[in-house]
Coordinates of C-alpha atoms in Angstrom, one line a residue:
Chain W
X1458 CA 218.7 128.5 105.7
X1459 CA 216.3 131.4 106.4
X1460 CA 213.3 129.5 105.4
X1461 CA 214.4 126.4 107.6
X1462 CA 214.7 129.1 110.3
X1463 CA 211.2 130.4 109.8
X1464 CA 209.9 126.9 109.6
X1465 CA 211.3 126.0 113.1
X1466 CA 210.0 129.2 114.5
X1467 CA 206.6 128.7 113.0
X1468 CA 206.4 125.1 114.6
X1469 CA 207.8 126.6 117.7
X1470 CA 205.1 129.3 118.1
X1471 CA 202.4 126.6 117.2
X1472 CA 203.5 124.6 120.2
X1473 CA 202.2 127.5 122.4
X1474 CA 198.6 127.4 120.9
X1475 CA 197.1 125.4 123.8
X1476 CA 198.8 127.6 126.5
X1477 CA 197.6 130.7 124.6
X1478 CA 194.0 129.7 124.2
X1479 CA 193.7 128.6 127.9
X1480 CA 195.3 132.1 128.8
X1481 CA 192.9 133.8 126.6
X1482 CA 189.9 132.0 127.9
X1483 CA 190.8 132.6 131.6
X1484 CA 191.0 136.5 130.6
X1485 CA 187.8 136.3 128.7
X1486 CA 186.0 134.9 131.8
X1487 CA 187.1 138.0 133.9
X1488 CA 185.6 140.5 131.2
X1489 CA 183.0 142.7 132.6
X1490 CA 179.7 142.0 130.7
X1491 CA 177.1 144.8 131.0
X1492 CA 174.6 142.4 132.1
X1493 CA 173.6 142.2 135.8
X1494 CA 174.9 139.3 137.6
X1495 CA 176.9 138.0 134.7
X1496 CA 180.2 138.1 136.5
X1497 CA 179.0 135.9 139.3
X1498 CA 178.0 133.2 137.1
X1499 CA 180.6 133.6 134.0
X1500 CA 181.3 130.1 132.6
X1501 CA 184.7 128.5 133.4
X1502 CA 186.0 128.8 129.9
X1503 CA 189.6 128.0 131.1
X1504 CA 188.5 124.8 132.5
X1505 CA 187.0 123.8 129.1
X1506 CA 190.3 124.6 127.3
X1507 CA 192.5 122.6 129.8
X1508 CA 190.0 119.6 129.5
X1509 CA 190.1 119.9 125.6
X1510 CA 193.9 120.1 125.3
X1511 CA 194.5 117.5 128.0
X1512 CA 192.6 115.1 125.8
X1513 CA 193.6 116.1 122.4
X1514 CA 197.2 117.4 122.7
X1515 CA 198.6 116.5 126.1
X1516 CA 202.1 116.4 124.4
X1517 CA 201.6 120.3 124.1
X1518 CA 199.8 120.7 127.6
X1519 CA 202.0 119.7 130.4
X1520 CA 201.3 119.5 134.1
X1521 CA 203.6 122.5 134.7
X1522 CA 201.4 124.5 132.2
X1523 CA 198.2 123.3 133.9
X1524 CA 199.7 124.5 137.2
X1525 CA 200.8 127.8 136.1
X1526 CA 197.4 128.6 134.3
X1527 CA 195.5 127.5 137.6
X1528 CA 197.9 130.0 139.6
X1529 CA 197.1 132.7 137.0
X1530 CA 193.2 132.1 137.4
X1531 CA 193.7 132.4 141.2
X1532 CA 195.8 135.5 141.0
X1533 CA 193.3 137.2 138.7
X1534 CA 190.1 135.9 140.5
X1535 CA 191.3 136.8 144.1
X1536 CA 190.8 133.1 144.9
X1537 CA 192.8 131.1 147.5
X1538 CA 196.2 130.7 145.9
X1539 CA 196.8 127.2 144.6
X1540 CA 192.8 126.4 144.5
X1541 CA 192.5 126.3 140.6
X1542 CA 196.0 125.0 140.2
X1543 CA 194.9 121.8 141.9
X1544 CA 191.8 121.8 139.8
X1545 CA 193.7 122.0 136.5
X1546 CA 196.4 119.6 137.4
X1547 CA 193.8 117.2 138.6
X1548 CA 191.7 117.5 135.5
X1549 CA 194.7 117.1 133.4
X1550 CA 195.9 114.0 135.0
X1551 CA 192.4 112.4 135.3
X1552 CA 191.6 113.2 131.6
X1553 CA 195.0 111.8 130.6
X1554 CA 194.5 108.5 132.2
X1555 CA 191.2 108.1 130.6
X1556 CA 192.6 109.1 127.1
X1557 CA 191.9 105.7 125.8
X1558 CA 188.3 106.0 126.6
X1559 CA 187.8 109.2 124.9
X1560 CA 189.7 108.1 121.6
X1561 CA 187.4 107.8 118.9
X1562 CA 184.2 108.8 120.9
X1563 CA 181.6 111.2 119.8
X1564 CA 181.3 114.8 120.9
X1565 CA 178.5 114.0 123.2
X1566 CA 180.8 111.7 125.2
X1567 CA 183.4 114.5 125.3
X1568 CA 180.6 116.6 126.5
X1569 CA 179.5 114.3 129.2
X1570 CA 183.1 113.8 130.4
X1571 CA 183.2 117.6 130.8
X1572 CA 180.1 117.7 132.9
X1573 CA 181.7 115.2 135.3
X1574 CA 185.0 117.1 135.2
X1575 CA 183.3 120.6 135.7
X1576 CA 181.1 119.1 138.7
X1577 CA 184.0 117.7 140.5
X1578 CA 185.8 121.1 139.9
X1579 CA 182.7 123.1 141.2
X1580 CA 182.5 120.7 144.3
X1581 CA 186.2 121.2 145.3
X1582 CA 186.1 124.9 144.6
X1583 CA 182.9 125.4 146.9
X1584 CA 184.3 123.3 149.6
X1585 CA 187.8 125.1 149.8
X1586 CA 186.3 128.6 149.6
X1587 CA 183.6 127.5 152.3
X1588 CA 186.5 126.4 154.6
X1589 CA 188.4 129.4 154.0
X1590 CA 185.5 131.9 154.8
X1591 CA 184.4 129.7 157.7
X1592 CA 180.9 129.7 156.2
X1593 CA 179.0 127.9 153.5
X1594 CA 179.2 129.4 150.1
X1595 CA 175.9 129.9 148.7
X1596 CA 175.2 126.9 146.3
X1597 CA 173.0 128.5 143.7
X1598 CA 175.6 130.8 142.1
X1599 CA 178.0 128.0 142.0
X1600 CA 175.3 125.7 140.3
X1601 CA 174.2 128.3 138.0
X1602 CA 177.8 128.7 137.0
X1603 CA 178.3 125.0 136.6
X1604 CA 175.2 124.8 134.3
X1605 CA 176.2 127.7 132.2
X1606 CA 179.7 126.3 131.7
X1607 CA 178.2 123.0 130.7
X1608 CA 175.7 124.6 128.3
X1609 CA 178.3 126.9 126.6
X1610 CA 180.8 124.2 126.3
X1611 CA 180.3 123.4 122.5
X1612 CA 181.2 127.0 121.8
X1613 CA 184.9 126.7 123.1
X1614 CA 185.2 123.1 122.1
X1615 CA 184.1 124.0 118.4
X1616 CA 186.5 127.0 118.6
X1617 CA 189.4 124.7 119.9
X1618 CA 188.7 121.8 117.3
X1619 CA 188.8 124.5 114.6
X1620 CA 192.0 126.0 116.0
X1621 CA 193.6 122.6 116.4
X1622 CA 192.7 121.7 112.7
X1623 CA 194.1 125.1 111.3
X1624 CA 197.2 125.4 113.6
X1625 CA 198.3 122.0 114.8
X1626 CA 197.2 119.7 112.0
X1627 CA 200.7 118.6 111.2
X1628 CA 201.9 117.9 114.9
Chain S
X770 CA 222.7 113.7 118.1
X771 CA 220.3 110.7 116.8
X772 CA 218.0 111.7 114.2
X773 CA 214.8 109.7 114.7
X774 CA 212.6 108.9 111.9
X775 CA 209.6 111.2 111.9
X776 CA 207.0 108.6 112.6
X777 CA 208.9 107.1 115.4
X778 CA 209.7 110.5 117.1
X779 CA 206.1 111.3 116.7
X780 CA 205.1 107.9 118.4
X781 CA 207.7 108.4 121.1
X782 CA 206.8 111.9 122.2
X783 CA 203.0 111.5 122.1
X784 CA 201.6 111.3 125.6
X785 CA 199.0 108.6 124.7
X786 CA 201.9 106.2 124.2
X787 CA 203.9 107.4 127.1
X788 CA 201.3 106.9 129.8
X789 CA 200.6 103.1 128.7
X790 CA 203.0 100.2 129.1
X791 CA 205.8 101.0 126.6
X792 CA 205.4 99.0 123.5
X793 CA 208.7 99.1 121.3
X794 CA 207.8 99.3 117.5
X795 CA 209.2 96.5 115.7
X796 CA 212.9 96.9 114.6
X797 CA 213.7 99.5 117.0
X798 CA 216.4 99.4 119.7
X799 CA 215.9 99.2 123.4
X800 CA 217.2 102.8 124.0
X801 CA 213.9 104.2 122.6
X802 CA 211.8 102.4 125.1
X803 CA 214.1 103.2 127.9
X804 CA 213.5 107.0 126.8
X805 CA 209.9 106.5 126.8
X806 CA 209.6 104.8 130.2
X807 CA 211.9 107.4 131.7
X808 CA 209.3 110.0 130.2
X809 CA 206.5 108.1 131.9
X810 CA 208.2 108.5 135.3
X811 CA 209.1 112.2 134.7
X812 CA 205.5 112.9 133.6
X813 CA 204.1 111.1 136.8
X814 CA 206.8 112.8 139.2
X815 CA 205.8 116.2 137.8
X816 CA 202.0 115.6 138.4
X817 CA 202.9 114.8 142.0
X818 CA 205.4 117.5 142.2
X819 CA 203.1 120.2 141.1
X820 CA 199.9 118.9 142.9
X821 CA 202.1 119.0 146.1
X822 CA 203.3 122.6 145.3
X823 CA 199.7 123.7 144.6
X824 CA 198.4 122.2 147.9
X825 CA 201.5 123.9 149.8
X826 CA 200.5 127.3 148.2
X827 CA 197.1 126.7 149.2
X828 CA 198.1 126.3 152.7
X829 CA 200.3 129.1 152.8
X830 CA 198.0 131.6 151.4
X831 CA 195.7 130.9 154.2
X832 CA 198.0 132.8 156.3
X833 CA 197.7 136.1 154.7
X834 CA 201.5 136.5 154.4
X835 CA 202.8 139.9 153.2
X836 CA 204.7 138.2 150.4
X837 CA 201.6 136.6 149.1
X838 CA 199.9 139.9 149.2
X839 CA 202.6 141.7 147.3
X840 CA 202.8 139.0 144.7
X841 CA 199.0 139.4 144.2
X842 CA 199.3 143.2 143.8
X843 CA 202.3 142.8 141.3
X844 CA 200.3 140.3 139.3
X845 CA 197.2 142.7 139.2
X846 CA 199.5 145.3 137.7
X847 CA 201.0 142.8 135.3
X848 CA 197.6 141.4 133.9
X849 CA 195.6 144.6 133.9
X850 CA 196.6 145.7 130.4
X851 CA 195.5 142.5 129.0
X852 CA 192.2 142.7 131.0
X853 CA 191.8 146.2 129.8
X854 CA 192.4 145.2 126.3
X855 CA 189.8 142.4 126.5
X856 CA 187.3 144.8 128.2
X857 CA 187.7 147.4 125.5
X858 CA 185.6 145.9 122.8
X859 CA 182.8 145.1 125.2
X860 CA 182.7 148.7 126.5
X861 CA 182.7 150.0 122.7
X862 CA 179.9 147.7 121.9
X863 CA 178.1 148.7 125.1
X864 CA 178.3 152.4 124.1
X865 CA 177.2 151.9 120.6
X866 CA 174.1 149.9 121.8
X867 CA 173.5 152.6 124.5
X868 CA 173.5 155.3 121.6
X869 CA 171.2 153.4 119.3
X870 CA 168.9 153.0 122.5
X871 CA 169.1 156.8 123.4
X872 CA 168.3 157.6 120.0
X873 CA 165.4 155.4 119.8
X874 CA 164.0 156.8 123.1
X875 CA 165.0 160.5 122.5
X876 CA 161.5 161.9 122.7
X877 CA 160.4 159.9 125.9
X878 CA 163.8 160.8 127.5
X879 CA 163.5 164.4 126.7
X880 CA 160.2 164.6 128.4
X881 CA 161.4 162.7 131.4
X882 CA 164.4 164.8 131.8
X883 CA 162.4 168.0 131.6
X884 CA 160.1 166.9 134.3
X885 CA 163.2 165.8 136.5
X886 CA 164.7 169.2 135.8
X887 CA 161.9 171.0 137.0
X888 CA 161.8 168.8 140.2
X889 CA 165.7 169.4 140.6
X890 CA 165.2 173.1 140.3
X891 CA 162.9 173.0 143.3
X892 CA 165.4 170.8 145.1
X893 CA 168.3 173.2 144.2
X894 CA 166.3 176.2 145.7
X895 CA 166.0 174.1 148.8
X896 CA 169.5 173.2 149.0
X897 CA 170.6 176.7 148.5
X898 CA 168.4 177.9 151.4
X899 CA 169.5 175.0 153.7
X900 CA 173.3 175.7 152.8
X901 CA 172.8 179.5 153.8
X902 CA 171.0 178.4 157.0
X903 CA 173.7 175.8 157.6
X904 CA 176.5 178.4 157.3
X905 CA 174.9 180.9 159.5
X906 CA 174.4 178.1 162.2
X907 CA 177.9 177.0 161.8
X908 CA 179.3 180.6 162.2
X909 CA 177.1 181.1 165.3
X910 CA 178.8 177.7 166.8
X911 CA 182.3 178.6 165.5
X912 CA 182.3 175.3 163.7
X913 CA 185.5 174.4 161.7
X914 CA 184.7 173.7 158.0
X915 CA 185.5 170.2 156.8
X916 CA 188.1 170.1 154.1
X917 CA 186.8 168.9 150.8
X918 CA 187.0 165.3 150.1
X919 CA 189.1 163.9 147.3
X920 CA 187.8 161.3 145.0
X921 CA 189.8 159.1 142.4
X922 CA 188.1 158.0 139.3
X923 CA 188.8 154.7 138.0
X924 CA 187.4 152.5 135.0
X925 CA 186.4 149.0 135.8
X926 CA 188.3 146.6 133.5
X927 CA 187.3 143.1 135.0
X928 CA 184.7 141.5 137.1
X929 CA 186.3 138.6 138.7
X930 CA 185.9 135.8 141.2
X931 CA 182.8 134.2 139.7
X932 CA 180.5 132.6 142.3
X933 CA 183.2 132.5 145.1
X934 CA 184.4 136.2 145.3
X935 CA 182.8 139.3 144.1
X936 CA 185.4 141.7 143.0
X937 CA 186.0 144.1 140.5
X938 CA 189.6 145.4 139.0
X939 CA 189.9 149.0 138.3
X940 CA 192.6 151.1 136.6
X941 CA 193.9 153.2 139.4
X942 CA 196.6 152.4 141.8
X943 CA 199.0 153.6 144.3
X944 CA 200.5 156.2 141.7
X945 CA 197.1 157.7 141.4
X946 CA 196.8 157.9 145.3
X947 CA 194.7 154.8 146.0
X948 CA 195.1 153.0 149.5
X949 CA 193.6 149.9 150.9
X950 CA 190.5 150.4 152.7
X951 CA 189.3 153.1 150.5
X952 CA 185.5 153.3 149.8
X953 CA 184.3 152.5 146.3
X954 CA 181.2 154.3 145.0
X955 CA 179.3 155.1 142.1
X956 CA 177.1 158.4 141.7
X957 CA 174.3 156.3 143.4
X958 CA 176.1 154.7 146.4
X959 CA 178.5 152.6 147.9
X960 CA 179.6 149.4 146.1
X961 CA 182.6 148.2 148.0
X962 CA 186.3 148.9 149.3
X963 CA 189.6 148.7 148.1
X964 CA 191.4 145.4 149.1
X965 CA 194.4 145.2 146.9
X966 CA 196.5 148.0 145.6
X967 CA 199.0 147.7 142.6
X968 CA 201.0 150.7 141.2
X969 CA 198.3 151.3 138.5
X970 CA 195.4 149.1 139.1
X971 CA 193.5 147.9 142.3
X972 CA 190.8 145.4 143.1
X973 CA 187.4 146.5 144.8
X974 CA 185.8 143.9 146.9
X975 CA 181.9 144.3 146.3
X976 CA 179.4 144.6 149.2
X977 CA 177.8 141.6 147.6
X978 CA 180.9 139.5 148.4
X979 CA 180.5 136.5 150.9
X980 CA 183.2 138.1 153.2
X981 CA 181.9 141.7 153.2
X982 CA 180.4 142.9 156.5
X983 CA 179.5 146.6 156.6
X984 CA 178.1 148.3 159.7
X985 CA 174.9 150.2 158.5
X986 CA 172.1 152.2 159.9
X987 CA 168.5 152.2 158.7
X988 CA 167.5 155.8 157.8
X989 CA 164.2 157.0 159.8
X990 CA 164.4 154.3 162.4
X991 CA 168.0 154.8 163.2
X992 CA 168.5 150.9 163.9
X993 CA 172.0 149.3 163.5
X994 CA 172.8 146.5 161.7
X995 CA 175.5 144.7 159.6
X996 CA 174.9 144.4 155.8
X997 CA 176.4 140.9 154.7
X998 CA 177.2 139.9 151.3
X999 CA 176.2 136.4 150.2
X1000 CA 177.5 136.3 146.6
X1001 CA 174.0 136.8 145.6
X1002 CA 172.8 139.8 143.8
X1003 CA 171.4 141.5 147.1
X1004 CA 173.1 141.5 150.6
X1005 CA 171.2 141.0 153.7
X1006 CA 170.8 142.7 157.0
X1007 CA 172.2 140.9 160.1
X1008 CA 172.4 141.4 163.8
X1009 CA 169.3 143.6 164.0
X1010 CA 167.7 144.3 167.3
X1011 CA 165.0 141.7 168.0
X1012 CA 162.2 144.6 168.3
X1013 CA 163.4 146.4 165.4
X1014 CA 160.8 147.2 162.7
X1015 CA 162.3 147.5 159.3
X1016 CA 159.9 148.4 156.4
X1017 CA 160.4 147.8 152.6
X1018 CA 161.6 151.0 151.0
X1019 CA 163.7 151.9 154.0
X1020 CA 167.1 153.5 152.9
X1021 CA 170.3 152.0 154.2
X1022 CA 173.4 153.9 154.8
X1023 CA 176.7 153.3 156.5
X1024 CA 176.9 153.9 160.1
X1025 CA 180.6 154.8 160.2
X1026 CA 181.1 152.2 163.3
X1027 CA 184.3 150.2 163.1
X1028 CA 185.9 153.0 161.2
X1029 CA 186.1 151.1 157.8
X1030 CA 183.7 153.4 156.1
X1031 CA 182.6 157.1 156.8
X1032 CA 179.2 157.6 158.1
X1033 CA 176.2 158.2 155.9
X1034 CA 177.2 156.9 152.7
X1035 CA 174.1 155.7 150.8
X1036 CA 174.3 152.0 150.3
X1037 CA 170.7 150.4 149.4
X1038 CA 167.1 150.2 149.8
X1039 CA 165.3 147.5 151.7
X1040 CA 163.4 145.5 149.1
X1041 CA 162.1 142.4 151.0
X1042 CA 161.4 141.7 154.5
X1043 CA 160.4 138.0 155.2
X1044 CA 161.5 135.0 157.4
X1045 CA 164.5 134.5 155.4
X1046 CA 165.9 137.7 156.3
X1047 CA 165.9 141.4 155.2
X1048 CA 167.2 141.9 151.7
X1049 CA 168.8 145.2 150.8
X1050 CA 169.1 146.1 147.0
X1051 CA 172.2 148.3 146.4
X1052 CA 171.5 151.6 145.0
X1053 CA 174.2 151.1 142.3
X1054 CA 173.4 148.5 139.6
X1055 CA 176.4 146.3 140.8
X1056 CA 176.5 144.2 137.7
X1057 CA 176.7 147.0 135.4
X1058 CA 179.5 149.5 136.7
X1059 CA 181.5 151.2 134.4
X1060 CA 183.3 153.8 136.5
X1061 CA 183.9 153.9 140.1
X1062 CA 185.0 156.8 142.5
X1063 CA 187.3 155.7 145.2
X1064 CA 186.8 158.1 148.2
X1065 CA 189.7 159.3 150.2
X1066 CA 188.3 159.9 153.6
X1067 CA 191.0 158.6 156.2
X1068 CA 193.3 161.6 155.3
X1069 CA 191.0 164.3 155.6
X1070 CA 189.2 163.1 158.9
X1071 CA 186.0 164.7 160.0
X1072 CA 182.5 163.8 159.2
X1073 CA 181.6 162.7 155.9
X1074 CA 179.3 164.5 153.4
X1075 CA 178.7 162.1 150.3
X1076 CA 177.3 165.1 148.3
X1077 CA 180.8 167.2 148.5
X1078 CA 182.2 165.6 145.5
X1079 CA 179.1 166.7 143.5
X1080 CA 179.6 170.3 144.1
X1081 CA 182.2 172.0 142.1
X1082 CA 185.0 173.6 144.0
X1083 CA 184.3 177.1 142.9
X1084 CA 180.7 177.1 144.5
X1085 CA 181.6 175.6 147.8
X1086 CA 181.1 177.9 150.7
X1087 CA 184.4 178.8 152.3

């Protein structure tokens, strides 16, 4: 009886792995690194996690989760409320519709897909923030962040693959 | 309650099968396919619903409503402990590295400090002489002494906004006496102002942020200008008079115009003058700030002396 309860609890907790990783990556992205200018170009790790889970476990990562994570990102980062929520929901839906394409592909294809997603996300955020401020946001920091996000993508992806194997292999 | 066979329930509740035309596994009843197609619609509807909601919020937040501001401040308090927990290992590692670094450079640093100390003693003598003179002149003029300014110290726990907004989150809020609009400084100079205040945390918009506009004065020439952030490492000077001559190395201080900041807060040094504009390097290494001081100047009023906080209370002339 008790063991059945713990088994259910264990399974229940495991269902939150995607949400928890996205949140952890969002918080990690806000950490102050003791390197000049690092904060302005810190990679969008949250986006990488949203992309990964939307492909690999969309059953555990719903539009409402994407929406909530995006709002949280906007709150923490003092961005227009809803800006990143749109990005996360959009990425979730876009990737979901292309899941057949991603199935069984190599990691490089996953990476290339992420490049496109991150590019669209950056362009959207750049546009909205420019409209909000009534002036063009300088492109270099945005471009630097995009390239850095792209360059480090294998690291969060590797972590998430390991985590998925360890925690969600039965799911 | 119907218990589905494990393989089937796995098949049904996986999104990959739901977002495609529903294929009924052989030997199952139509109920399962109905359930699956319902889920497809529910999922599509939730996508449209949340997308519309996010667009609605984006539109609403443009209006700077008080409710949105309050929600943001509450959220700041709510997430500050998690951000703080994330920041601590980085600070520990940074301190450890610094200690090793200090140990390696001990001798060189010692010599540098000795030289600096000798220079500082000269400055101290000059300061004491000037202070005495200043006091005598003030007594001649019946000048009313300015009350001491108060500083609130805070620790930086997050560097947020990425390439779009340059802001820091610090561990001091309303409970500590922080109010919106306070100037944020380090020992070296101005770094920004408080834009959001929670109960025990607040947000500082840096002078490098795109929306930061600070009225400044160039020391020496006395020219007025606006220091505008660009989300790049160095802000630029705007609206300088056409005939103004600005040299590399000139100090830039707040002018106090507009009442946002008190006058004469040190801000930066002009580091490049070219066709593209005049670039100012902030005096504080903005990327590496650990501690900030929030300056309470509105309550006390009067002219502002940025050195006031560096003098211990007991040694201040009464």
